[in-house]
C-alpha cells in the first residue's frame, strides 16, 4: 500500500518540479526509506502528509544586482526556500556557487528538514543561496554582493522565523557582511544568522562543528566494527570548511589523511596532508589546492577532482559537493578495501554508489546524520544568543559530541526497529521523518 502511495507522490514531485534532478533524487531516497512507517500509519496517507511534505511552505526568488571594482554592474539570482517549519523556525545555510539554481536549493532545504529533526533541537528546514561565483572576487566585491543579497533577504528572516548560516562559498567573512547589513536595515541586534564571528555573538566550535561532528559520527560507526581512527588511512574530498575540520579531528584521533581536493584537482601526500598548509592556502589566501606543492614538493597533484577516489584508503569522507562519488568510484574504493564512508557534504554519493557500499558491507554514514554537527552547533549558537551567553569551547564541543552519538544510536535503532539493521540511510530517514510527521499531524491542515 505504501509503495503505491510513495510512487504517486513521487510522480507529482517530478511533474511539478521539472528539470530538478537533485531535488527528485533527495525526495526519492527519503520516500523509499519511510515506506515501513507509512504502512504502520495509514492516517498519514489520509491526511495527505507526503503531498504536503514535498511541497515547500514558501519559496522566494529575487534579483541581486551588484557593482564590481571596475564599476560594472552584474545581476545574480537569489533564493530562499523555507521548506518546513513543523518543528521549529526555518534553519539552513546559504550557498554561493555558480551551479546554484532552484533545484539545488530545494534538494538542500528538503534534506535539511530531516537533518535538523535528527539533531533533537527545534529547527525547521530551509536553504538559500545564489548563482554568484565568489572565486577571484575582491573583499569589497564580496561585501557589496552580500549587502545586496541581504537587501532583499532581510524581510524574510528573523531569529524566530528563519535563521540562515553558511554553506559552500559562505563562511565567516560573508556571514559578517550579511549580519552587518541586516542590523543596519532592521536596527536590531539578534541571533538572526549563525556562524557569526566570536566578537559579535558567534559560538565557539561552530567553525569546526561539521567536520568534528562527522568524525564523531564515523567514530561510532567504527566502534561498531570494533575498530577506530587510530592508524587508518583517510581520503577527504574538498578542502573547505567541512574538509579542513574533518582532517583536524581525524588526525587528532590518530588517522593519516593522505589526499584532499578542490574543484580543479586533488593532492596526494603519502606522509599525510599538512593541515596548516591547507588552512593557509584555503582560509587565508583563498587560493587553489595545487599551491600545496610549493610548500610540499614531494606531494603530487592531479588535475581531476574525481580521481581522488582512486587513492587507496580505509575511510573515505566526501566533503565537497553533491554527486561527487558515483557507482564507479564506489567500486574502486571497495576494491581498494575501504571499510567506512562518511558523507560530510550533502548528498555527495549517488544512489548507485550508496547501494554498492551497503551491499559490500561498508559502514555508510548518510549526510543528514553524519554532517548534522554543523547545524546542531548552529542550534547551540541560537540558544546562547537567546540567553545572551557564550559557552566555553569544551562545553559546546561536549554537547556536539553528545548530539552526534545520539544521532548515531537513533538512526541505528530506527533501522533495526523497521527491519533494516545496520542501514543508517533507512534509519536516519525514518527517525528524521517521524518527529516531523508527528508535529505536522498535531498541527492540523497547514
Ligand atoms: P566550502 O565552500 O568551505 O568548501 C567547498 C569545497 O568543496 C571546496 O574545496 C570546493 O572547491 C569544493 N567544491 C565545491 N563545489 C564543487 C564542485 N562542484 N566540484 C568539486 N568540488 C567542489 O564549503 P563547505 O565545506 O562549507 O561545504 C562542503 C559541503 O558540506 C557542501 O555539500 C555543504 O552543503 C556541506 N555542509 C556544510 C556545512 C557547513 O556547516 N559549512 C554543514 C553541513 C554540510 P573549490 O574551492 O574549487 O570550489
Ligand atoms: O547543510 C548544512 O547543514 C549547513 N550548511 C549548515 C546549516 C546551518 O544552519 O548551520
CSV table of C-alpha atoms and ligand atoms in Angstrom, one decimal:
chain,number,residue,atom,x,y,z
A,1,UNK,CA,0.0,0.0,0.0
A,2,UNK,CA,2.7,2.4,0.9
A,3,UNK,CA,4.5,1.5,-2.3
A,4,UNK,CA,1.6,2.8,-4.3
A,5,UNK,CA,1.4,6.0,-2.2
A,6,UNK,CA,5.1,6.7,-2.5
A,7,UNK,CA,5.0,6.2,-6.2
A,8,UNK,CA,2.0,8.5,-6.6
A,9,UNK,CA,3.7,11.3,-4.6
A,10,UNK,CA,7.0,10.9,-6.5
A,11,UNK,CA,5.2,11.3,-9.8
A,12,UNK,CA,3.7,14.5,-8.5
A,13,UNK,CA,7.1,15.7,-7.5
A,14,UNK,CA,8.6,15.0,-10.9
A,15,UNK,CA,5.7,16.6,-12.7
A,16,UNK,CA,5.5,19.7,-10.6
A,17,UNK,CA,9.3,20.3,-10.4
A,18,UNK,CA,10.6,19.6,-13.9
A,19,UNK,CA,14.3,19.8,-14.6
A,20,UNK,CA,15.3,19.5,-11.0
A,21,UNK,CA,17.1,16.1,-10.8
A,22,UNK,CA,18.9,16.8,-7.5
A,23,UNK,CA,15.6,17.5,-5.8
A,24,UNK,CA,14.0,14.4,-7.3
A,25,UNK,CA,17.0,12.3,-6.0
A,26,UNK,CA,16.7,13.7,-2.4
A,27,UNK,CA,12.9,13.1,-2.3
A,28,UNK,CA,13.2,9.6,-3.8
A,29,UNK,CA,15.7,8.4,-1.2
A,30,UNK,CA,13.6,9.6,1.7
A,31,UNK,CA,10.3,8.2,0.3
A,32,UNK,CA,11.9,4.8,-0.3
A,33,UNK,CA,13.1,4.7,3.2
A,34,UNK,CA,9.9,5.6,5.1
A,35,UNK,CA,7.6,3.1,3.5
A,36,UNK,CA,7.5,0.9,6.7
A,37,UNK,CA,6.4,3.9,8.7
A,38,UNK,CA,3.7,4.7,6.2
A,39,UNK,CA,2.5,1.0,6.5
A,40,UNK,CA,2.2,1.4,10.2
A,41,UNK,CA,0.5,4.8,10.0
A,42,UNK,CA,-2.3,4.7,7.3
A,43,UNK,CA,-3.6,8.0,8.8
A,44,UNK,CA,-0.6,9.8,7.2
A,45,UNK,CA,-2.0,9.0,3.7
A,46,UNK,CA,-5.5,10.0,4.7
A,47,UNK,CA,-4.0,13.4,5.8
A,48,UNK,CA,-2.1,13.7,2.5
A,49,UNK,CA,1.0,14.2,4.7
A,50,UNK,CA,3.6,13.3,2.0
A,51,UNK,CA,1.9,15.6,-0.6
A,52,UNK,CA,2.3,18.4,1.9
A,53,UNK,CA,5.8,17.3,3.0
A,54,UNK,CA,7.3,17.5,-0.6
A,55,UNK,CA,5.9,21.0,-1.3
A,56,UNK,CA,7.9,23.9,0.2
A,57,UNK,CA,5.9,26.1,2.5
A,58,UNK,CA,7.5,29.2,0.8
A,59,UNK,CA,10.0,29.9,-2.0
A,60,UNK,CA,11.5,33.3,-2.6
A,61,UNK,CA,13.5,34.2,-5.7
A,62,UNK,CA,15.0,37.6,-6.1
A,63,UNK,CA,17.3,39.8,-8.2
A,64,UNK,CA,20.7,40.6,-6.7
A,65,UNK,CA,22.3,43.5,-8.6
A,66,UNK,CA,25.9,44.5,-7.5
A,67,UNK,CA,28.8,46.5,-8.8
A,68,UNK,CA,32.3,45.2,-9.3
A,69,UNK,CA,35.5,47.1,-8.5
A,70,UNK,CA,35.6,48.5,-12.1
A,71,UNK,CA,32.1,49.9,-11.7
A,72,UNK,CA,30.5,47.3,-14.0
A,73,UNK,CA,27.0,46.1,-12.9
A,74,UNK,CA,26.2,42.4,-12.6
A,75,UNK,CA,22.9,40.7,-11.8
A,76,UNK,CA,22.7,37.4,-10.0
A,77,UNK,CA,19.7,35.4,-8.7
A,78,UNK,CA,19.0,34.9,-5.0
A,79,UNK,CA,16.9,32.1,-3.4
A,80,UNK,CA,15.5,31.2,-0.1
A,81,UNK,CA,13.4,28.1,0.2
A,82,UNK,CA,11.5,27.8,3.5
A,83,UNK,CA,10.6,24.1,3.3
A,84,UNK,CA,9.1,23.0,6.6
A,85,UNK,CA,8.5,24.7,9.9
A,86,UNK,CA,6.7,21.9,11.8
A,87,UNK,CA,9.3,21.5,14.5
A,88,UNK,CA,10.9,25.0,14.7
A,89,UNK,CA,11.8,28.2,12.9
A,90,UNK,CA,13.3,27.6,9.4
A,91,UNK,CA,17.0,26.9,9.6
A,92,UNK,CA,19.7,26.1,7.0
A,93,UNK,CA,22.7,27.5,5.2
A,94,UNK,CA,23.3,29.8,2.2
A,95,UNK,CA,25.3,28.7,-0.7
A,96,UNK,CA,27.1,30.9,-3.2
A,97,UNK,CA,28.2,28.9,-6.2
A,98,UNK,CA,27.6,29.2,-10.0
A,99,UNK,CA,25.9,25.9,-10.1
A,100,UNK,CA,23.1,27.1,-7.8
A,101,UNK,CA,19.5,27.1,-9.2
A,102,UNK,CA,16.2,26.4,-7.6
A,103,UNK,CA,16.5,22.6,-7.8
A,104,UNK,CA,19.8,22.7,-5.8
A,105,UNK,CA,18.3,24.9,-3.1
A,106,UNK,CA,15.2,22.7,-2.9
A,107,UNK,CA,17.1,19.5,-2.5
A,108,UNK,CA,19.2,21.0,0.2
A,109,UNK,CA,16.2,22.5,2.1
A,110,UNK,CA,14.4,19.2,1.8
A,111,UNK,CA,17.4,17.3,3.3
A,112,UNK,CA,17.7,19.9,6.0
A,113,UNK,CA,14.2,19.1,7.3
A,114,UNK,CA,15.2,15.6,8.4
A,115,UNK,CA,18.8,16.5,9.4
A,116,UNK,CA,17.5,19.2,11.7
A,117,UNK,CA,14.9,16.9,13.2
A,118,UNK,CA,17.7,14.3,13.9
A,119,UNK,CA,19.6,16.9,16.0
A,120,UNK,CA,16.8,16.8,18.6
A,121,UNK,CA,16.7,20.7,18.5
A,122,UNK,CA,13.8,22.9,17.5
A,123,UNK,CA,14.7,23.8,13.9
A,124,UNK,CA,12.7,23.6,10.7
A,125,UNK,CA,14.2,23.1,7.2
A,126,UNK,CA,15.4,25.8,4.8
A,127,UNK,CA,18.2,26.7,2.4
A,128,UNK,CA,19.2,29.7,0.4
A,129,UNK,CA,21.8,30.9,-2.0
A,130,UNK,CA,22.8,32.5,-5.2
A,131,UNK,CA,24.5,31.6,-8.5
A,132,UNK,CA,27.1,34.2,-7.6
A,133,UNK,CA,30.7,32.9,-8.0
A,134,UNK,CA,32.9,34.2,-5.2
A,135,UNK,CA,36.1,32.9,-6.8
A,136,UNK,CA,38.5,35.6,-7.7
A,137,UNK,CA,36.4,38.4,-6.2
A,138,UNK,CA,37.9,41.1,-4.0
A,139,UNK,CA,36.8,41.6,-0.4
A,140,UNK,CA,34.9,44.7,-1.4
A,141,UNK,CA,33.1,42.9,-4.2
A,142,UNK,CA,32.1,40.1,-1.8
A,143,UNK,CA,30.8,42.7,0.7
A,144,UNK,CA,28.8,44.6,-1.9
A,145,UNK,CA,27.3,41.3,-3.1
A,146,UNK,CA,26.4,40.2,0.4
A,147,UNK,CA,24.8,43.6,1.2
A,148,UNK,CA,22.7,43.5,-1.9
A,149,UNK,CA,21.7,39.9,-1.2
A,150,UNK,CA,20.6,40.9,2.3
A,151,UNK,CA,18.7,44.0,1.0
A,152,UNK,CA,16.0,41.5,-0.1
A,153,UNK,CA,16.5,38.5,2.2
A,154,UNK,CA,16.1,40.6,5.4
A,155,UNK,CA,12.4,40.8,5.0
A,156,UNK,CA,12.0,37.0,5.1
A,157,UNK,CA,14.2,36.1,8.0
A,158,UNK,CA,14.3,36.6,11.8
A,159,UNK,CA,15.6,35.0,14.9
A,160,UNK,CA,12.3,33.2,15.5
A,161,UNK,CA,11.3,33.0,11.8
A,162,UNK,CA,14.2,31.8,9.7
A,163,UNK,CA,17.9,31.7,10.7
A,164,UNK,CA,20.4,31.3,7.8
A,165,UNK,CA,24.0,30.2,8.1
A,166,UNK,CA,26.9,29.3,5.8
A,167,UNK,CA,27.4,26.6,3.2
A,168,UNK,CA,29.6,26.3,0.1
A,169,UNK,CA,31.1,29.8,-0.7
A,170,UNK,CA,29.7,31.3,2.5
A,171,UNK,CA,31.9,31.3,5.6
A,172,UNK,CA,32.7,33.7,8.4
A,173,UNK,CA,33.5,36.6,6.1
A,174,UNK,CA,30.3,36.5,4.2
A,175,UNK,CA,28.2,36.0,7.4
A,176,UNK,CA,29.8,39.1,8.8
A,177,UNK,CA,28.9,41.2,5.8
A,178,UNK,CA,25.3,39.9,5.8
A,179,UNK,CA,24.9,40.4,9.5
A,180,UNK,CA,26.1,43.9,9.3
A,181,UNK,CA,23.6,44.7,6.6
A,182,UNK,CA,20.7,43.0,8.4
A,183,UNK,CA,21.5,45.0,11.5
A,184,UNK,CA,21.6,48.2,9.5
A,185,UNK,CA,18.3,47.5,7.8
A,186,UNK,CA,16.4,46.4,10.9
A,187,UNK,CA,18.1,48.4,13.7
A,188,UNK,CA,18.1,45.2,15.7
A,189,UNK,CA,20.9,43.0,17.2
A,190,UNK,CA,19.7,39.4,17.5
A,191,UNK,CA,20.9,35.9,16.5
A,192,UNK,CA,19.4,36.1,13.0
A,193,UNK,CA,22.3,34.3,11.4
A,194,UNK,CA,24.6,31.6,12.8
A,195,UNK,CA,28.3,31.1,12.1
A,196,UNK,CA,28.9,34.7,13.3
A,197,UNK,CA,32.3,35.9,14.4
A,198,UNK,CA,33.2,35.3,18.1
A,199,UNK,CA,33.2,39.1,18.7
A,200,UNK,CA,29.6,39.6,17.8
A,201,UNK,CA,27.6,36.6,19.0
A,202,UNK,CA,29.2,33.6,17.3
A,203,UNK,CA,29.6,30.3,19.1
A,204,UNK,CA,32.9,28.6,19.8
A,205,UNK,CA,33.2,25.3,17.9
A,206,UNK,CA,30.8,26.4,15.1
A,207,UNK,CA,33.7,26.7,12.6
A,208,UNK,CA,34.9,23.2,13.4
A,209,UNK,CA,31.4,21.7,14.1
A,210,UNK,CA,30.6,20.0,10.8
A,211,UNK,CA,34.0,18.4,10.3
A,212,UNK,CA,34.3,17.4,14.0
A,213,UNK,CA,30.8,16.1,14.1
A,214,UNK,CA,31.4,14.0,11.0
A,215,UNK,CA,34.4,12.4,12.7
A,216,UNK,CA,32.5,11.8,16.0
A,217,UNK,CA,29.8,10.1,13.9
A,218,UNK,CA,32.2,7.9,11.9
A,219,UNK,CA,34.0,7.0,15.1
A,220,UNK,CA,30.7,5.5,16.4
A,221,UNK,CA,30.4,3.5,13.1
A,222,UNK,CA,34.0,2.3,13.6
A,223,UNK,CA,33.3,1.3,17.2
A,224,UNK,CA,30.6,-1.0,15.9
A,225,UNK,CA,33.2,-2.6,13.8
A,226,UNK,CA,35.4,-2.9,16.9
A,227,UNK,CA,37.9,-0.5,15.4
A,228,UNK,CA,38.9,3.2,15.5
A,229,UNK,CA,40.6,6.0,13.6
A,230,UNK,CA,43.9,5.1,15.1
A,231,UNK,CA,46.4,4.2,12.3
A,232,UNK,CA,43.8,4.4,9.5
A,233,UNK,CA,44.4,6.0,6.1
A,234,UNK,CA,41.8,8.6,5.2
A,235,UNK,CA,40.9,10.4,2.0
A,236,UNK,CA,38.9,13.6,2.2
A,237,UNK,CA,37.4,15.4,-0.9
A,238,UNK,CA,37.1,19.1,-0.8
A,239,UNK,CA,39.3,21.5,1.2
A,240,UNK,CA,36.7,23.9,2.5
A,241,UNK,CA,35.2,24.3,6.0
A,242,UNK,CA,33.9,20.7,6.4
A,243,UNK,CA,37.0,19.0,4.9
A,244,UNK,CA,39.5,21.0,6.9
A,245,UNK,CA,38.0,20.3,10.3
A,246,UNK,CA,37.3,16.6,9.4
A,247,UNK,CA,41.0,16.4,8.7
A,248,UNK,CA,41.8,18.1,12.1
A,249,UNK,CA,39.7,15.8,14.2
A,250,UNK,CA,40.6,12.6,12.3
A,251,UNK,CA,44.3,13.4,12.8
A,252,UNK,CA,43.8,14.1,16.5
A,253,UNK,CA,42.3,10.6,16.7
A,254,UNK,CA,45.4,9.1,15.1
A,255,UNK,CA,44.4,8.8,11.4
A,256,UNK,CA,46.5,9.9,8.5
A,257,UNK,CA,44.8,12.0,5.8
A,258,UNK,CA,46.7,11.3,2.5
A,259,UNK,CA,44.5,13.2,-0.1
A,260,UNK,CA,42.4,16.3,-0.4
A,261,UNK,CA,40.9,18.2,-3.3
A,262,UNK,CA,39.2,21.3,-4.7
A,263,UNK,CA,37.0,21.6,-7.8
A,264,UNK,CA,40.2,21.6,-10.0
A,265,UNK,CA,42.1,18.6,-8.8
A,266,UNK,CA,43.5,16.6,-5.9
A,267,UNK,CA,46.7,16.4,-4.0
A,268,UNK,CA,48.3,13.2,-2.6
A,269,UNK,CA,50.8,13.3,0.2
A,270,UNK,CA,52.0,9.9,1.4
A,271,UNK,CA,53.4,11.5,4.6
A,272,UNK,CA,50.0,12.9,5.5
A,273,UNK,CA,48.5,16.2,4.2
A,274,UNK,CA,49.8,19.1,6.2
A,275,UNK,CA,46.7,20.8,7.6
A,276,UNK,CA,48.5,24.1,8.4
A,277,UNK,CA,49.4,24.5,4.7
A,278,UNK,CA,45.8,23.7,3.6
A,279,UNK,CA,44.5,26.3,6.1
A,280,UNK,CA,47.0,28.9,4.9
A,281,UNK,CA,46.0,28.3,1.2
A,282,UNK,CA,42.3,28.0,1.7
A,283,UNK,CA,41.3,30.1,4.8
A,284,UNK,CA,43.8,32.9,4.5
A,285,UNK,CA,44.8,33.2,0.8
A,286,UNK,CA,41.6,31.8,-0.9
A,287,UNK,CA,43.9,30.0,-3.5
A,288,UNK,CA,43.9,26.7,-5.4
A,289,UNK,CA,45.0,23.4,-3.8
A,290,UNK,CA,47.7,22.8,-6.3
A,291,UNK,CA,49.7,25.6,-4.4
A,292,UNK,CA,50.3,22.8,-1.8
A,293,UNK,CA,53.2,21.6,-4.0
A,294,UNK,CA,55.0,24.9,-3.4
A,295,UNK,CA,55.1,24.0,0.3
A,296,UNK,CA,55.5,20.2,0.0
A,297,UNK,CA,57.3,19.4,-3.3
A,298,UNK,CA,57.2,15.6,-2.5
A,299,UNK,CA,53.4,15.6,-2.8
A,300,UNK,CA,51.7,15.0,-6.1
A,301,UNK,CA,48.8,16.9,-7.8
A,302,UNK,CA,46.4,15.6,-10.4
A,303,UNK,CA,44.1,17.9,-12.4
A,304,UNK,CA,40.9,15.8,-11.9
A,305,UNK,CA,39.0,16.2,-8.7
A,306,UNK,CA,37.1,12.9,-9.1
A,307,UNK,CA,40.3,11.0,-9.4
A,308,UNK,CA,40.7,11.3,-5.6
A,309,UNK,CA,38.6,8.2,-5.2
A,310,UNK,CA,41.3,6.1,-6.8
A,311,UNK,CA,43.6,6.7,-3.8
A,312,UNK,CA,43.5,3.6,-1.6
A,313,UNK,CA,42.2,4.2,1.9
A,314,UNK,CA,40.4,2.7,4.9
A,315,UNK,CA,38.0,5.6,5.3
A,316,UNK,CA,36.6,7.9,2.6
A,317,UNK,CA,35.0,11.2,3.5
A,318,UNK,CA,33.3,13.1,0.6
A,319,UNK,CA,33.2,16.7,1.9
A,320,UNK,CA,32.9,18.8,-1.3
A,321,UNK,CA,29.5,18.7,-3.1
A,322,UNK,CA,26.5,16.7,-4.4
A,323,UNK,CA,27.0,13.6,-6.6
A,324,UNK,CA,30.8,13.7,-6.4
A,325,UNK,CA,31.1,10.0,-5.7
A,326,UNK,CA,29.4,7.7,-8.3
A,327,UNK,CA,29.0,3.9,-8.7
A,328,UNK,CA,32.3,3.5,-10.4
A,329,UNK,CA,34.1,5.4,-7.7
A,330,UNK,CA,32.4,3.3,-5.1
A,331,UNK,CA,33.5,0.1,-6.8
A,332,UNK,CA,37.1,1.3,-6.9
A,333,UNK,CA,37.0,2.3,-3.2
A,334,UNK,CA,35.5,-1.2,-2.3
A,335,UNK,CA,38.2,-2.9,-4.4
A,336,UNK,CA,40.8,-0.9,-2.5
A,337,UNK,CA,39.5,-2.1,0.8
A,338,UNK,CA,37.5,0.9,2.2
A,339,UNK,CA,35.7,-0.1,5.4
A,340,UNK,CA,33.8,3.1,6.2
A,341,UNK,CA,32.4,6.1,4.2
A,342,UNK,CA,31.0,9.2,6.0
A,343,UNK,CA,29.2,11.9,4.0
A,344,UNK,CA,30.4,15.3,5.1
A,345,UNK,CA,28.9,17.1,2.1
A,346,UNK,CA,25.2,17.0,1.3
A,347,UNK,CA,24.2,14.1,-1.0
A,348,UNK,CA,27.8,13.5,-2.2
A,349,UNK,CA,27.2,9.8,-3.1
A,350,UNK,CA,24.9,8.9,-5.9
A,351,UNK,CA,22.1,6.4,-5.2
A,352,UNK,CA,24.1,3.7,-7.1
A,353,UNK,CA,27.2,4.4,-5.0
A,354,UNK,CA,25.2,4.0,-1.7
A,355,UNK,CA,23.7,0.8,-2.9
A,356,UNK,CA,27.2,-0.6,-3.7
A,357,UNK,CA,28.6,0.4,-0.3
A,358,UNK,CA,25.6,-1.1,1.6
A,359,UNK,CA,25.8,-4.3,-0.5
A,360,UNK,CA,29.6,-4.7,0.1
A,361,UNK,CA,29.1,-4.3,3.9
A,362,UNK,CA,31.0,-1.0,4.1
A,363,UNK,CA,29.8,1.1,7.0
A,364,UNK,CA,28.0,4.1,5.5
A,365,UNK,CA,27.1,7.3,7.3
A,366,UNK,CA,24.5,9.3,5.3
A,367,UNK,CA,24.8,13.1,5.1
A,368,UNK,CA,21.7,14.1,7.0
A,369,UNK,CA,23.0,12.2,10.0
A,370,UNK,CA,26.8,12.4,9.6
A,371,UNK,CA,27.1,16.1,8.8
A,372,UNK,CA,24.4,17.3,11.2
A,373,UNK,CA,27.0,18.6,13.6
A,374,UNK,CA,27.2,21.9,11.8
A,375,UNK,CA,23.5,22.8,12.1
A,376,UNK,CA,23.4,21.3,15.6
A,377,UNK,CA,26.0,23.7,16.7
A,378,UNK,CA,24.1,26.5,14.9
A,379,UNK,CA,21.2,25.5,17.2
A,380,UNK,CA,23.5,25.8,20.2
A,381,UNK,CA,24.6,29.3,18.9
A,382,UNK,CA,20.9,30.3,18.8
A,383,UNK,CA,20.4,29.1,22.3
A,384,UNK,CA,23.4,31.1,23.5
A,385,UNK,CA,22.2,34.2,21.7
A,386,UNK,CA,18.8,33.9,23.3
A,387,UNK,CA,20.4,33.7,26.7
A,388,UNK,CA,22.9,36.4,26.0
A,389,UNK,CA,25.6,34.0,26.9
A,390,UNK,CA,28.8,32.5,25.5
A,391,UNK,CA,29.6,28.9,26.5
A,392,UNK,CA,33.3,27.7,26.7
A,393,UNK,CA,34.8,25.7,23.9
A,394,UNK,CA,34.8,22.4,25.9
A,395,UNK,CA,31.1,22.8,26.8
A,396,UNK,CA,30.0,23.3,23.2
A,397,UNK,CA,32.3,20.5,21.9
A,398,UNK,CA,30.9,18.1,24.6
A,399,UNK,CA,27.3,19.0,23.6
A,400,UNK,CA,28.2,18.5,19.9
A,401,UNK,CA,29.8,15.1,20.7
A,402,UNK,CA,26.7,14.0,22.7
A,403,UNK,CA,24.4,15.0,19.8
A,404,UNK,CA,26.4,13.1,17.2
A,405,UNK,CA,26.5,10.0,19.4
A,406,UNK,CA,22.7,10.3,20.0
A,407,UNK,CA,22.0,10.7,16.2
A,408,UNK,CA,24.0,7.6,15.6
A,409,UNK,CA,22.1,5.5,18.1
A,410,UNK,CA,18.8,7.0,17.0
A,411,UNK,CA,19.4,6.1,13.3
A,412,UNK,CA,20.8,2.7,14.2
A,413,UNK,CA,17.8,1.8,16.4
A,414,UNK,CA,15.3,3.0,13.9
A,415,UNK,CA,16.9,0.9,11.2
A,416,UNK,CA,16.7,-2.2,13.5
A,417,UNK,CA,13.1,-1.4,14.5
A,418,UNK,CA,11.9,-1.1,10.9
A,419,UNK,CA,13.7,-4.2,9.6
A,420,UNK,CA,16.9,-2.8,8.0
A,421,UNK,CA,19.5,-3.5,10.7
A,422,UNK,CA,22.8,-1.7,10.0
A,423,UNK,CA,21.3,0.5,7.3
A,424,UNK,CA,21.8,4.0,8.6
A,425,UNK,CA,20.3,5.6,5.4
A,426,UNK,CA,17.0,4.0,6.2
A,427,UNK,CA,17.4,4.6,9.9
A,428,UNK,CA,18.2,8.3,9.6
A,429,UNK,CA,15.4,9.0,7.1
A,430,UNK,CA,12.9,7.2,9.3
A,431,UNK,CA,14.0,8.8,12.6
A,432,UNK,CA,14.1,12.3,11.0
A,433,UNK,CA,10.7,11.8,9.4
A,434,UNK,CA,8.9,10.5,12.4
A,435,UNK,CA,9.2,13.7,14.5
A,436,UNK,CA,8.3,16.0,11.6
A,437,UNK,CA,5.3,13.8,10.7
A,438,UNK,CA,4.0,13.7,14.3
A,439,UNK,CA,4.3,17.5,14.5
A,440,UNK,CA,2.6,18.1,11.2
A,441,UNK,CA,-0.3,15.7,12.3
A,442,UNK,CA,-0.6,17.5,15.6
A,443,UNK,CA,-0.8,21.0,13.9
A,444,UNK,CA,-3.7,20.2,11.6
A,445,UNK,CA,-4.0,21.1,8.0
A,446,UNK,CA,-1.2,23.6,7.4
B,1,LIG,P1,33.4,25.4,1.3
B,1,LIG,O1,33.0,26.5,0.3
B,1,LIG,O2,34.1,25.8,2.5
B,1,LIG,O3,34.2,24.3,0.6
B,1,LIG,C1,33.7,23.6,-0.5
B,1,LIG,C2,34.8,22.7,-1.0
B,1,LIG,O4,34.2,21.8,-2.0
B,1,LIG,C3,35.9,23.4,-1.7
B,1,LIG,O5,37.1,22.7,-1.6
B,1,LIG,C4,35.4,23.4,-3.2
B,1,LIG,O6,36.4,23.5,-4.1
B,1,LIG,C5,34.7,22.0,-3.3
B,1,LIG,N1,33.7,22.1,-4.3
B,1,LIG,C6,32.6,22.9,-4.3
B,1,LIG,N2,31.8,22.7,-5.3
B,1,LIG,C7,32.4,21.8,-6.0
B,1,LIG,C8,32.2,21.1,-7.3
B,1,LIG,N3,31.1,21.4,-8.0
B,1,LIG,N4,33.0,20.1,-7.7
B,1,LIG,C9,34.1,19.8,-7.0
B,1,LIG,N5,34.4,20.4,-5.8
B,1,LIG,C10,33.6,21.3,-5.4
B,1,LIG,O7,32.0,24.7,1.7
B,1,LIG,P2,31.8,23.7,2.9
B,1,LIG,O8,33.0,23.0,3.3
B,1,LIG,O9,31.0,24.5,3.9
B,1,LIG,O10,30.7,22.7,2.3
B,1,LIG,C11,31.1,21.5,1.7
B,1,LIG,C12,29.9,20.5,1.7
B,1,LIG,O11,29.5,20.3,3.0
B,1,LIG,C13,28.7,21.0,0.9
B,1,LIG,O12,28.0,19.9,0.4
B,1,LIG,C14,27.8,21.6,2.0
B,1,LIG,O13,26.4,21.6,1.7
B,1,LIG,C15,28.1,20.6,3.1
B,1,LIG,N6,27.8,21.0,4.5
B,1,LIG,C16,28.4,22.2,5.0
B,1,LIG,C17,28.1,22.5,6.3
B,1,LIG,C18,28.7,23.7,7.0
B,1,LIG,O14,28.5,23.9,8.2
B,1,LIG,N7,29.5,24.5,6.3
B,1,LIG,C19,27.2,21.8,7.2
B,1,LIG,C20,26.7,20.5,6.6
B,1,LIG,C21,27.0,20.2,5.3
B,1,LIG,P3,36.6,25.0,-4.9
B,1,LIG,O15,37.2,25.8,-3.9
B,1,LIG,O16,37.4,24.7,-6.0
B,1,LIG,O17,35.2,25.4,-5.3
B,2,LIG,O1,24.0,21.8,5.3
B,2,LIG,C1,24.0,22.3,6.4
B,2,LIG,O2,23.6,21.7,7.4
B,2,LIG,C2,24.6,23.6,6.6
B,2,LIG,N1,25.1,24.2,5.7
B,2,LIG,C3,24.6,24.3,8.0
B,2,LIG,C4,23.3,24.9,8.2
B,2,LIG,C5,23.2,25.7,9.5
B,2,LIG,O3,22.2,26.4,9.6
B,2,LIG,O4,24.1,25.8,10.3
